[in-house]
Amino acid sequence: MPALNVEFSERELEDLRQIAKERGTSMKALVREAAAADIARHRALKEGAEAFRRFFTGHAEEFAAAFPDDEPPGSGEGRVA
């Protein structure tokens, strides 16, 4: 399995040791868990943003009608979704 060396300050290492000890896990497992959680969060945000874009694009005319003050100047007829 590929590996990655990560540098931490002395304070960060001490905090990691303490947290790992409190959770009853290793520092390696703690850091890997945190990275995996951030990767999952990043993917979910990207997927959510894409779902929103598709929804908004699919309902652009409805949004324009519901919020006309938020439409950019010159939009309207000939509008491309």
Short mmCIF file of N, CA, C and O in Angstrom, two decimals:
data_model
loop_
_atom_site.label_atom_id
_atom_site.label_comp_id
_atom_site.label_asym_id
_atom_site.label_seq_id
_atom_site.Cartn_x
_atom_site.Cartn_y
_atom_site.Cartn_z
N MET A 1 0.85 -1.18 0.00
CA MET A 1 0.00 0.00 0.00
C MET A 1 0.90 1.24 0.00
O MET A 1 1.85 1.32 0.78
N PRO A 2 0.61 2.20 -0.85
CA PRO A 2 1.40 3.43 -0.86
C PRO A 2 1.33 4.14 0.49
O PRO A 2 0.36 4.01 1.22
N ALA A 3 2.38 4.88 0.80
CA ALA A 3 2.45 5.58 2.08
C ALA A 3 2.79 7.04 1.85
O ALA A 3 3.23 7.43 0.77
N LEU A 4 2.59 7.83 2.87
CA LEU A 4 2.85 9.27 2.81
C LEU A 4 3.45 9.71 4.13
O LEU A 4 2.90 9.42 5.19
N ASN A 5 4.56 10.37 4.07
CA ASN A 5 5.15 10.94 5.28
C ASN A 5 4.59 12.32 5.49
O ASN A 5 4.57 13.14 4.57
N VAL A 6 4.11 12.58 6.69
CA VAL A 6 3.50 13.86 7.01
C VAL A 6 4.25 14.44 8.20
O VAL A 6 4.46 13.76 9.20
N GLU A 7 4.61 15.71 8.08
CA GLU A 7 5.32 16.38 9.17
C GLU A 7 4.34 17.16 10.04
O GLU A 7 3.41 17.78 9.54
N PHE A 8 4.55 17.08 11.36
CA PHE A 8 3.75 17.81 12.33
C PHE A 8 4.67 18.56 13.27
O PHE A 8 5.81 18.14 13.49
N SER A 9 4.16 19.63 13.83
CA SER A 9 4.93 20.34 14.86
C SER A 9 4.93 19.48 16.13
O SER A 9 4.13 18.54 16.26
N GLU A 10 5.80 19.79 17.05
CA GLU A 10 5.84 19.06 18.32
C GLU A 10 4.50 19.14 19.03
O GLU A 10 4.01 18.15 19.58
N ARG A 11 3.89 20.31 19.00
CA ARG A 11 2.59 20.50 19.66
C ARG A 11 1.52 19.63 18.99
O ARG A 11 0.70 19.00 19.66
N GLU A 12 1.51 19.62 17.67
CA GLU A 12 0.53 18.80 16.94
C GLU A 12 0.72 17.31 17.25
O GLU A 12 -0.26 16.59 17.46
N LEU A 13 1.98 16.88 17.28
CA LEU A 13 2.25 15.48 17.60
C LEU A 13 1.77 15.13 19.00
O LEU A 13 1.19 14.06 19.22
N GLU A 14 2.02 16.01 19.94
CA GLU A 14 1.58 15.76 21.31
C GLU A 14 0.05 15.69 21.37
O GLU A 14 -0.52 14.81 22.03
N ASP A 15 -0.62 16.60 20.66
CA ASP A 15 -2.08 16.57 20.61
C ASP A 15 -2.58 15.27 19.97
O ASP A 15 -3.54 14.66 20.46
N LEU A 16 -1.94 14.85 18.88
CA LEU A 16 -2.32 13.59 18.23
C LEU A 16 -2.12 12.41 19.17
O LEU A 16 -2.97 11.51 19.25
N ARG A 17 -1.00 12.38 19.88
CA ARG A 17 -0.76 11.30 20.84
C ARG A 17 -1.86 11.25 21.89
O ARG A 17 -2.36 10.18 22.23
N GLN A 18 -2.21 12.41 22.40
CA GLN A 18 -3.22 12.49 23.45
C GLN A 18 -4.59 12.02 22.93
O GLN A 18 -5.29 11.25 23.58
N ILE A 19 -4.96 12.49 21.76
CA ILE A 19 -6.25 12.12 21.18
C ILE A 19 -6.29 10.61 20.90
O ILE A 19 -7.27 9.93 21.21
N ALA A 20 -5.21 10.09 20.31
CA ALA A 20 -5.15 8.66 20.02
C ALA A 20 -5.25 7.85 21.30
O ALA A 20 -5.98 6.84 21.36
N LYS A 21 -4.58 8.29 22.33
CA LYS A 21 -4.62 7.60 23.62
C LYS A 21 -6.04 7.61 24.17
O LYS A 21 -6.56 6.58 24.62
N GLU A 22 -6.70 8.77 24.13
CA GLU A 22 -8.07 8.89 24.63
C GLU A 22 -9.04 8.00 23.86
O GLU A 22 -9.99 7.47 24.43
N ARG A 23 -8.80 7.84 22.57
CA ARG A 23 -9.68 7.02 21.74
C ARG A 23 -9.29 5.56 21.70
O ARG A 23 -9.98 4.73 21.10
N GLY A 24 -8.15 5.25 22.29
CA GLY A 24 -7.69 3.87 22.31
C GLY A 24 -7.28 3.36 20.95
O GLY A 24 -7.53 2.20 20.60
N THR A 25 -6.65 4.22 20.17
CA THR A 25 -6.22 3.85 18.83
C THR A 25 -4.78 4.32 18.61
O THR A 25 -4.21 5.01 19.45
N SER A 26 -4.22 3.96 17.49
CA SER A 26 -2.86 4.42 17.17
C SER A 26 -2.91 5.78 16.49
O SER A 26 -3.95 6.18 15.95
N MET A 27 -1.79 6.47 16.50
CA MET A 27 -1.71 7.75 15.81
C MET A 27 -1.90 7.54 14.31
O MET A 27 -2.58 8.33 13.66
N LYS A 28 -1.33 6.48 13.80
CA LYS A 28 -1.46 6.19 12.37
C LYS A 28 -2.94 6.00 12.00
O LYS A 28 -3.41 6.56 11.01
N ALA A 29 -3.66 5.22 12.79
CA ALA A 29 -5.08 4.99 12.52
C ALA A 29 -5.88 6.29 12.66
O ALA A 29 -6.78 6.55 11.87
N LEU A 30 -5.52 7.10 13.64
CA LEU A 30 -6.22 8.37 13.86
C LEU A 30 -6.05 9.29 12.66
O LEU A 30 -7.03 9.86 12.15
N VAL A 31 -4.83 9.43 12.17
CA VAL A 31 -4.56 10.32 11.03
C VAL A 31 -5.20 9.76 9.77
O VAL A 31 -5.79 10.50 8.98
N ARG A 32 -5.14 8.45 9.58
CA ARG A 32 -5.75 7.85 8.39
C ARG A 32 -7.26 8.04 8.41
O ARG A 32 -7.87 8.38 7.40
N GLU A 33 -7.87 7.85 9.58
CA GLU A 33 -9.31 8.05 9.74
C GLU A 33 -9.71 9.49 9.41
O GLU A 33 -10.70 9.73 8.72
N ALA A 34 -8.93 10.44 9.90
CA ALA A 34 -9.22 11.85 9.64
C ALA A 34 -9.10 12.16 8.15
O ALA A 34 -9.95 12.86 7.58
N ALA A 35 -8.07 11.63 7.51
CA ALA A 35 -7.90 11.87 6.07
C ALA A 35 -9.03 11.21 5.28
O ALA A 35 -9.59 11.82 4.36
N ALA A 36 -9.39 9.98 5.64
CA ALA A 36 -10.47 9.29 4.94
C ALA A 36 -11.80 10.04 5.10
O ALA A 36 -12.58 10.15 4.15
N ALA A 37 -12.05 10.56 6.29
CA ALA A 37 -13.28 11.32 6.54
C ALA A 37 -13.29 12.60 5.69
O ALA A 37 -14.34 12.98 5.15
N ASP A 38 -12.16 13.25 5.57
CA ASP A 38 -12.09 14.47 4.76
C ASP A 38 -12.28 14.16 3.28
O ASP A 38 -12.94 14.91 2.56
N ILE A 39 -11.72 13.05 2.82
CA ILE A 39 -11.91 12.63 1.43
C ILE A 39 -13.39 12.37 1.17
O ILE A 39 -13.95 12.82 0.16
N ALA A 40 -14.05 11.65 2.07
CA ALA A 40 -15.47 11.35 1.91
C ALA A 40 -16.29 12.64 1.91
O ALA A 40 -17.22 12.81 1.11
N ARG A 41 -15.96 13.57 2.79
CA ARG A 41 -16.65 14.86 2.86
C ARG A 41 -16.48 15.63 1.56
O ARG A 41 -17.43 16.19 1.00
N HIS A 42 -15.26 15.65 1.03
CA HIS A 42 -14.96 16.35 -0.21
C HIS A 42 -15.78 15.76 -1.36
O HIS A 42 -16.38 16.50 -2.16
N ARG A 43 -15.80 14.44 -1.45
CA ARG A 43 -16.59 13.78 -2.51
C ARG A 43 -18.07 14.11 -2.39
O ARG A 43 -18.74 14.37 -3.38
N ALA A 44 -18.58 14.06 -1.16
CA ALA A 44 -20.00 14.35 -0.94
C ALA A 44 -20.34 15.78 -1.33
O ALA A 44 -21.39 16.04 -1.94
N LEU A 45 -19.46 16.72 -1.00
CA LEU A 45 -19.69 18.11 -1.37
C LEU A 45 -19.68 18.28 -2.89
O LEU A 45 -20.52 19.00 -3.44
N LYS A 46 -18.75 17.63 -3.57
CA LYS A 46 -18.70 17.70 -5.03
C LYS A 46 -19.97 17.11 -5.64
O LYS A 46 -20.56 17.69 -6.55
N GLU A 47 -20.40 15.96 -5.13
CA GLU A 47 -21.60 15.33 -5.65
C GLU A 47 -22.83 16.18 -5.37
O GLU A 47 -23.72 16.31 -6.22
N GLY A 48 -22.89 16.78 -4.18
CA GLY A 48 -24.01 17.65 -3.84
C GLY A 48 -24.06 18.88 -4.72
O GLY A 48 -25.13 19.29 -5.18
N ALA A 49 -22.90 19.46 -4.98
CA ALA A 49 -22.83 20.64 -5.83
C ALA A 49 -23.28 20.30 -7.25
O ALA A 49 -24.01 21.07 -7.89
N GLU A 50 -22.87 19.15 -7.73
CA GLU A 50 -23.27 18.73 -9.08
C GLU A 50 -24.77 18.47 -9.14
O GLU A 50 -25.43 18.85 -10.11
N ALA A 51 -25.32 17.84 -8.11
CA ALA A 51 -26.77 17.60 -8.07
C ALA A 51 -27.52 18.93 -8.05
O ALA A 51 -28.55 19.09 -8.73
N PHE A 52 -27.01 19.89 -7.30
CA PHE A 52 -27.65 21.21 -7.26
C PHE A 52 -27.59 21.87 -8.63
O PHE A 52 -28.58 22.44 -9.09
N ARG A 53 -26.43 21.81 -9.29
CA ARG A 53 -26.31 22.41 -10.62
C ARG A 53 -27.31 21.80 -11.59
O ARG A 53 -27.96 22.51 -12.36
N ARG A 54 -27.43 20.47 -11.57
CA ARG A 54 -28.38 19.80 -12.46
C ARG A 54 -29.81 20.23 -12.14
O ARG A 54 -30.59 20.53 -13.05
N PHE A 55 -30.15 20.29 -10.85
CA PHE A 55 -31.49 20.70 -10.45
C PHE A 55 -31.76 22.13 -10.87
O PHE A 55 -32.79 22.44 -11.45
N PHE A 56 -30.80 23.02 -10.59
CA PHE A 56 -30.98 24.43 -10.92
C PHE A 56 -31.11 24.62 -12.43
O PHE A 56 -31.98 25.35 -12.90
N THR A 57 -30.27 23.96 -13.18
CA THR A 57 -30.33 24.06 -14.64
C THR A 57 -31.66 23.53 -15.16
O THR A 57 -32.27 24.14 -16.04
N GLY A 58 -32.11 22.44 -14.60
CA GLY A 58 -33.37 21.86 -15.03
C GLY A 58 -34.59 22.70 -14.67
O GLY A 58 -35.66 22.52 -15.24
N HIS A 59 -34.42 23.59 -13.69
CA HIS A 59 -35.54 24.42 -13.23
C HIS A 59 -35.22 25.91 -13.35
O HIS A 59 -35.81 26.73 -12.64
N ALA A 60 -34.31 26.25 -14.25
CA ALA A 60 -33.86 27.64 -14.38
C ALA A 60 -35.01 28.60 -14.67
O ALA A 60 -35.07 29.70 -14.09
N GLU A 61 -35.91 28.21 -15.53
CA GLU A 61 -37.03 29.09 -15.87
C GLU A 61 -37.91 29.34 -14.64
O GLU A 61 -38.38 30.45 -14.42
N GLU A 62 -38.12 28.29 -13.85
CA GLU A 62 -38.94 28.44 -12.65
C GLU A 62 -38.26 29.37 -11.64
O GLU A 62 -38.92 30.19 -11.00
N PHE A 63 -36.95 29.21 -11.48
CA PHE A 63 -36.22 30.10 -10.57
C PHE A 63 -36.28 31.54 -11.07
O PHE A 63 -36.46 32.47 -10.28
N ALA A 64 -36.14 31.72 -12.37
CA ALA A 64 -36.18 33.07 -12.95
C ALA A 64 -37.54 33.72 -12.69
O ALA A 64 -37.62 34.90 -12.35
N ALA A 65 -38.60 32.93 -12.84
CA ALA A 65 -39.95 33.47 -12.62
C ALA A 65 -40.20 33.77 -11.14
O ALA A 65 -40.82 34.76 -10.80
N ALA A 66 -39.68 32.90 -10.28
CA ALA A 66 -39.90 33.07 -8.85
C ALA A 66 -39.06 34.18 -8.25
O ALA A 66 -39.45 34.81 -7.27
N PHE A 67 -37.87 34.43 -8.82
CA PHE A 67 -36.95 35.42 -8.27
C PHE A 67 -36.47 36.37 -9.37
O PHE A 67 -35.27 36.44 -9.68
N PRO A 68 -37.38 37.13 -9.96
CA PRO A 68 -36.99 37.99 -11.09
C PRO A 68 -35.95 39.05 -10.72
O PRO A 68 -35.15 39.44 -11.57
N ASP A 69 -35.95 39.50 -9.48
CA ASP A 69 -34.98 40.53 -9.07
C ASP A 69 -33.55 39.99 -9.04
O ASP A 69 -32.59 40.77 -9.02
N ASP A 70 -33.41 38.68 -9.00
CA ASP A 70 -32.08 38.08 -8.94
C ASP A 70 -31.53 37.74 -10.32
O ASP A 70 -30.41 37.25 -10.44
N GLU A 71 -32.31 37.98 -11.35
CA GLU A 71 -31.87 37.68 -12.71
C GLU A 71 -30.89 38.75 -13.19
O GLU A 71 -31.08 39.94 -12.92
N PRO A 72 -29.83 38.36 -13.89
CA PRO A 72 -28.89 39.34 -14.41
C PRO A 72 -29.54 40.20 -15.49
O PRO A 72 -30.47 39.74 -16.18
N PRO A 73 -29.09 41.43 -15.63
CA PRO A 73 -29.66 42.31 -16.67
C PRO A 73 -29.50 41.68 -18.05
O PRO A 73 -28.49 41.04 -18.34
N GLY A 74 -30.53 41.83 -18.87
CA GLY A 74 -30.45 41.34 -20.24
C GLY A 74 -30.86 39.89 -20.37
O GLY A 74 -30.86 39.35 -21.46
N SER A 75 -31.21 39.24 -19.25
CA SER A 75 -31.68 37.86 -19.38
C SER A 75 -33.16 37.87 -19.67
O SER A 75 -33.84 38.87 -19.51
N GLY A 76 -33.66 36.79 -20.11
CA GLY A 76 -35.08 36.69 -20.43
C GLY A 76 -35.25 35.90 -21.69
O GLY A 76 -34.78 34.78 -21.76
N GLU A 77 -35.89 36.48 -22.71
CA GLU A 77 -36.10 35.76 -23.96
C GLU A 77 -34.74 35.39 -24.54
O GLU A 77 -33.78 36.15 -24.46
N GLY A 78 -34.69 34.21 -25.11
CA GLY A 78 -33.43 33.75 -25.70
C GLY A 78 -32.48 33.20 -24.65
O GLY A 78 -31.34 32.91 -24.92
N ARG A 79 -32.99 33.07 -23.46
CA ARG A 79 -32.18 32.57 -22.33
C ARG A 79 -31.77 31.12 -22.57
O ARG A 79 -32.56 30.31 -23.03
N VAL A 80 -30.53 30.81 -22.28
CA VAL A 80 -30.03 29.46 -22.43
C VAL A 80 -29.83 28.89 -21.05
O VAL A 80 -29.17 29.49 -20.21
N ALA A 81 -30.41 27.74 -20.79
CA ALA A 81 -30.30 27.11 -19.47
C ALA A 81 -29.02 26.31 -19.38
O ALA A 81 -28.52 25.76 -20.27
#
